[in-house]
Structures are given as structure tokens and as C-alpha cells.
C-alpha angles and dihedrals in degrees: 000000000000110000119241124235118253091248091052092052092047091050092049091050092050092048092050091049090054091046091050090055090054091050089055092062093060110018105053115126097021099122148327110018094025099225137355089255096044104055095162098061118101136169106235111245136163120237091255090058095054131100112196131187117213122197114193119191092224139344089202090088124071090221093063092038087059090050092048094048092049092052093048093047093050091045092051091050091053098039094247118154109231130183115194123201123192112217091195089221090294118127094204092052090051092051089054092046093053092044088054089054090051091050090050089053095230117185095240141356126222111197134185099194122226087203126013094218100040093054093059098088090051092050091049090051090053089047091054090050091051094245116142116232125206118194119215128205092336128052132224125242095218146008121058121290122188090220143342113225112195148120117268095265094184089056091046091056091047091051090051092054091049091050091051092050092047092051101040108017133262094278097053120136110239137189120209127209108198127199135237109330111248096021111127091228090056092051096043097044090046093049093047093049099042096043091051092042089055092050092049095044098245114159108229097193097179139009123189135166119249094173095239087288127134099214093045089050091052092054095040093049092051090055093045093051091052091052098043128053132201094024112170102184145013122213113202118190091223137021096248088063091042090056090049090049089050091060091049092050092048090051091050093053091228128132106234129155117240124205126185142172128232109050103241115183089240089056091051088055091048090051090052089050092048096241093111120040103206147330136204101236118218126187108236094171089053090050090054093048093047091050092052090045089053088057090049091049092049092055090044086059092245124142114266118201117234090229124034115186123211117206125258130199137193109239120199134156088280094064104018092132091062135078096025123156 
């Protein structure tokens, strides 16, 4: 897909925000949350009566594929009609996908935001239409969500810094590969890692975005290794980037520790083989199931927590057979 210019995306977001406001004048009280001002009201429905729109940031990543498959399997088991839209890591595409769900008057929307700011107009549009929104894996920086279901990304980053220090010492030089700019997981994992790294004395000599992408991480890591000497470890904010960094390190002939976050099966294998040092394993399938269950609970008139945490685990060579998804 051809990427859109920044101005084009900004204009589309502004237009959608205006459109969402117009929807609010006529669509309040149709379904789900009742009205924008009455976010606790819900029409009681069984799972088999529900139609749910699901917007996934990308299906070009095993992590989100696992989340998607878990939602669809649980929905099928309960007779829930689910429509899944792939945003292809494009914020404008995701805005359009969510707006389509609003136009279709679905009962609820599960969204894994590409960008935590860009998704806000779409969430507000759903709010105005009385449709509950549940955020998955990444939060939103505005609008009203029924719940955010995610791992504690700040804690994941903190755990990664501790693992680096334990393996290579508190004064180790470290490179950081960050995720998609603006995504809440990028911000939280980065904050968790860098705050803890500073406390421990780790020397983060360079941090660059590789957009949570393996190929981008390979190229970015190659450039970073050429510009920085005596690097002991690389922290990648997801496993796709860790696996890209692994290839770059192998090509360089250096011995450098690699630490990721997610817990992909391929990463577990790499840890067993000694080409990746560790990962902080999340449970994407569990996140998807917990998000769908939150929708079920809402329409069963049960209390839904604003934040629902999914567990995370440090995976090293000692326990590489555990915590797989």
C-alpha cells in the first residue's frame, strides 16, 4: 500500500472527528453504551446475539495473528458474529475500518490501535453512536473505552532492562530498537526500559525506531552496529525486531546479546539455539480472549474493569519450552 503523507493523514483525522460529531447528534442511544453521556447503560444480550467488529493493526505479525485467531475461535464457539479488518499498520486505514463498523451499527468494537493518538476520532465516533470500544494490547489517548486489555508494557520494558544487566553487567553498552512511533506499547516499553536502565547504570548508546518490523530492524541494526562500538546487548521492543537484529548480528560476526518482548515461537527456538538471549513473553491469544469476554460481560450487565492485565514472563534458555503461544 502506498503510504500517505502526514498532511493527508492529519486531514483525514480532522474530517473523521467532524463526522463523528455529526453522528453524535442523531445516533446516540442506538446500542451498546446507550449514549455518550451514559457509558454504563447496556442492552442485555447473549454472546450469540452479538455482532462485533475487530480492527487489528496488522496481520503481518504472528503476535497479532494469534490474537485474531483466538478471538475468532472463541466467537465461533459462542455463536458470535465477528468481522475482522486488517489495518495493515496504517492509521488512516484503521480509521476507515472502525468508521465502517460504526456505520454497520455493530454491538461492540475491539481495536488494537496502530497509533494511540490517531485512533481517538474513531473511538469518539463509536462513543457518539453508543457502541462500546475495547482496546487490545495498546491503549488510546482519548475517547472513552470500556476497557483496555493489555500486558503491563512498562513492566515488560523494566524486566528487559533487568535481564540485560543480569547477563552483561550494569555498565553494558546497549542499543534499543523502538516500535511504531505514537503506539502506546512503544512509549510504555521504552519508558519502562530506559527508566530502569538509568537506575541500573546501563549505557543506552543509541535508540532508533524500526516500526516493530523484522526487515526494518535488520537494516537499522546494521547501521547502528557500524556507528557504535563495544555494544554488549540489543533491546528490541518486540520479537519481530529482535529476530531482525539477530540476523544483523550474525552477519557482523559479533557476539551480542539480544532481548525482545512478545514470546513468538520462533524466538523461543532462537533462545534455545543461543542466537537470542531472552524475551518477555506476552499472551496475545489471552489478550484477545479477555477482550471478547469483556464484551460478553458488558452485555451480560456485569462490571468490566477499565484495565485488564494479561500476564508476562521472562523467557531464557532455562525455560524456553514454557509460555509459548
